Tab-separated table of C-alpha atoms in Angstrom:
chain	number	residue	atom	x	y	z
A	1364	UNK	CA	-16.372	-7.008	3.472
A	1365	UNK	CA	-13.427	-8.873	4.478
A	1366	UNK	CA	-10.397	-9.032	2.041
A	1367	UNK	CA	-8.081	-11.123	4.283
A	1368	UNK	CA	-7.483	-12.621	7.870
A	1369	UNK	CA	-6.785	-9.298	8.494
A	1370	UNK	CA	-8.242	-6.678	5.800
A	1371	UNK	CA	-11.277	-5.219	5.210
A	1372	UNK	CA	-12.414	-3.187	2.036
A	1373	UNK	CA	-13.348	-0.292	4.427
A	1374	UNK	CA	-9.655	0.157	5.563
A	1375	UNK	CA	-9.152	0.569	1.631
A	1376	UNK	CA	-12.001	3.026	0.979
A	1377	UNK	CA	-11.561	6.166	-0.509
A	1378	UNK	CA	-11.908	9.303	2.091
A	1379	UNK	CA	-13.840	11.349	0.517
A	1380	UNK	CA	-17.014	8.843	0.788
A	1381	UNK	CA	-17.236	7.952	-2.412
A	1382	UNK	CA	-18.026	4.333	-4.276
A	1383	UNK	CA	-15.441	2.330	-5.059
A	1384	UNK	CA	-15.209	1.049	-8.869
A	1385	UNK	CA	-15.328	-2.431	-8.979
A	1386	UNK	CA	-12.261	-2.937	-11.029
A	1387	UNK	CA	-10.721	-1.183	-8.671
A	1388	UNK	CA	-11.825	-3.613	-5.771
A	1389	UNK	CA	-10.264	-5.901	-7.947
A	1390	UNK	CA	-7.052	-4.450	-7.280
A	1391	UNK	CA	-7.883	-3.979	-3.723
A	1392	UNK	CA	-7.756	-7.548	-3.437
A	1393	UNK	CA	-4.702	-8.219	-4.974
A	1394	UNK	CA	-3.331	-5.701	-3.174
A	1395	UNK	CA	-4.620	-6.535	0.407
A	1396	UNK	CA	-2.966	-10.234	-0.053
A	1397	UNK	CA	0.231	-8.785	-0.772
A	1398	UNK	CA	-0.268	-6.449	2.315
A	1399	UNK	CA	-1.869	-9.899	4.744
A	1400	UNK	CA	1.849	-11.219	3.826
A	1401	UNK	CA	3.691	-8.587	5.193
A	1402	UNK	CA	1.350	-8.125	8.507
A	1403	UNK	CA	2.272	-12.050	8.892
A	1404	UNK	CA	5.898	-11.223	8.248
A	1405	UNK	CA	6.480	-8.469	10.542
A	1406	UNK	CA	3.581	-10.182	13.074
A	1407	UNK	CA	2.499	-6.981	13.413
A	1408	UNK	CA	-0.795	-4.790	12.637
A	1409	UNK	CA	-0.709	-2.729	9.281
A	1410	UNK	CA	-2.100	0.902	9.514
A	1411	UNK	CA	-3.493	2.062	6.372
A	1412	UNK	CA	-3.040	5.486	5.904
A	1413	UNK	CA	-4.129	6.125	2.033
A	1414	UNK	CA	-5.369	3.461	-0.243
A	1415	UNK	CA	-7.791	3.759	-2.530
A	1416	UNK	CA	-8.348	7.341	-3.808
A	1417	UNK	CA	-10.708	9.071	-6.718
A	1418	UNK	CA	-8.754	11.085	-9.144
A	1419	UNK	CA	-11.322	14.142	-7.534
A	1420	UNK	CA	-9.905	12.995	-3.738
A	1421	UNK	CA	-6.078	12.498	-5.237
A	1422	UNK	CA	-6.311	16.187	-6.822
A	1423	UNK	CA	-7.333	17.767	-3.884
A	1424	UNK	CA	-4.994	16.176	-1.592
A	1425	UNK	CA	-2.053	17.131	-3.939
A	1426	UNK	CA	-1.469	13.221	-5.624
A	1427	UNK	CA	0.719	12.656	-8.678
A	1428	UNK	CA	-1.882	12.416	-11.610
A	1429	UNK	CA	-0.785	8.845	-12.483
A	1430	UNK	CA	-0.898	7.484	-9.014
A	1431	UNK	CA	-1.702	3.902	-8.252
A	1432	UNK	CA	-3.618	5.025	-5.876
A	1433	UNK	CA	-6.212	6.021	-7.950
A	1434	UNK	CA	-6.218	2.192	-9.530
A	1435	UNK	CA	-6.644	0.576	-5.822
A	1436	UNK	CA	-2.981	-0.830	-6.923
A	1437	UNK	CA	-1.153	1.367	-3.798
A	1438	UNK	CA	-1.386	2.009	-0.081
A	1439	UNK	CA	0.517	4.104	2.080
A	1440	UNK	CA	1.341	1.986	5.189
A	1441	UNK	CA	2.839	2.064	8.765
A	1442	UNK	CA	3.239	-0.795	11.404
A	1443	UNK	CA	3.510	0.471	15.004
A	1444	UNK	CA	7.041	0.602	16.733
A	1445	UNK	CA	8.754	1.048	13.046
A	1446	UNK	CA	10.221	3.670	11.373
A	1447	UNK	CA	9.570	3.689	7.640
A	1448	UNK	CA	13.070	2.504	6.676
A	1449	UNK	CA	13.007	-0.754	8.724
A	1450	UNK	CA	9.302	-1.567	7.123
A	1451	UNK	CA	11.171	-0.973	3.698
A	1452	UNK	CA	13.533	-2.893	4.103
A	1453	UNK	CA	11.752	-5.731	5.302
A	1454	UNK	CA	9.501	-5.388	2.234
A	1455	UNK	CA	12.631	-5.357	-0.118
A	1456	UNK	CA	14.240	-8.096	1.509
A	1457	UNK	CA	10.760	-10.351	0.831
A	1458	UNK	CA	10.887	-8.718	-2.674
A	1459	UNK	CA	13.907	-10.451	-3.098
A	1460	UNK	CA	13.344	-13.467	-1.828
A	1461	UNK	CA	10.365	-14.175	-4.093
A	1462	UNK	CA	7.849	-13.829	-1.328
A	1463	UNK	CA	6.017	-10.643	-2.413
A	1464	UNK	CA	5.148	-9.000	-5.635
A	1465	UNK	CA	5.426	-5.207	-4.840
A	1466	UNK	CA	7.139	-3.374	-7.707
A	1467	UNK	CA	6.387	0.035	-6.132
A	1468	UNK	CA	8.108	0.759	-2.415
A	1469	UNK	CA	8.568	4.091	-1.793
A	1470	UNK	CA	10.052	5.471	1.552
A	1471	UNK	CA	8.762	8.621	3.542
A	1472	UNK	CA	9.375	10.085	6.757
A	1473	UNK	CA	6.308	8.458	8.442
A	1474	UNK	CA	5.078	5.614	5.891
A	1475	UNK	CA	5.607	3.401	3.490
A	1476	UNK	CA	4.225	3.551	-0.140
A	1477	UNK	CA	3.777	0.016	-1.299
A	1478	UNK	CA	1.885	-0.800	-4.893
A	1479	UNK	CA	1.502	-3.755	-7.398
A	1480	UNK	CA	1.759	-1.534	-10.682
A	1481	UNK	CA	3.421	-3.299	-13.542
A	1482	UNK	CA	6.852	-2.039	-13.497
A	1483	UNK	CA	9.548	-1.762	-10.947
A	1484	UNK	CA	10.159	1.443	-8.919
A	1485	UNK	CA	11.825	2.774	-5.922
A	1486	UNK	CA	12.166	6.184	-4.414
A	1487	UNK	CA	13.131	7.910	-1.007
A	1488	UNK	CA	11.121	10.608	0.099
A	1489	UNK	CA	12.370	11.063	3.219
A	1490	UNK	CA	14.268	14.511	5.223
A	1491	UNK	CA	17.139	12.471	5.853
């Protein structure tokens, strides 16, 4: 199924196999139009590492309890010939202009966290 010009749902799937809820496809949508802006920003393919995740898949792969992930609300990104930091701060520069509506952007070593939860968060996760 395609989400976007450039998203499917099956880039968004949970790895374990299993069905995805459709509330949370709800939130895969949301969350893949938030993601097509930032491909056409950067003019650049998005790798999805992590999306979607059951709370059985999150547990076993170590996830916070309360992730978004587990509401279809996050995905762990990376965009070829960037390091985390400069896809973070292109995100948080679109932030601030208005453009986007990611309230979650959290920065690792080799991804980007991005999520549409309701509140505002940041965090740096990375060695450096």
């Amino acid at each position: 199924m395609k989400l976007t010009k450039n998203f499917s749902k099956s880039e968004f799937e949970c790895k374990c196999g299993c069905e995805m809820p459709e509330e949370v496809l709800d939130n895969i949508k949301l969350l893949s139009i938030q993601l097509q802006f930032i491909r056409d920003h950067f003019n650049e393919p998005i790798k999805i590492n992590s999306a979607y995740r059951c709370i059985k898949h999150n547990q076993a792969i170590g996830g916070v309890s309360r992730s978004q992930h587990v509401l279809g609300k996050a995905s762990d990104i990376r965009i070829t010939g960037m390091n985390s930091g400069r896809v973070a701060d292109g995100i948080e520069h679109l932030v601030s202009e208005g453009c986007l509506d990611i309230k979650g952007l959290g920065r690792y070593d080799n991804f980007t966290h991005v999520d549409i939860r309701e509140n505002y968060a940041r965090w740096n996760n990375t060695s450096k």
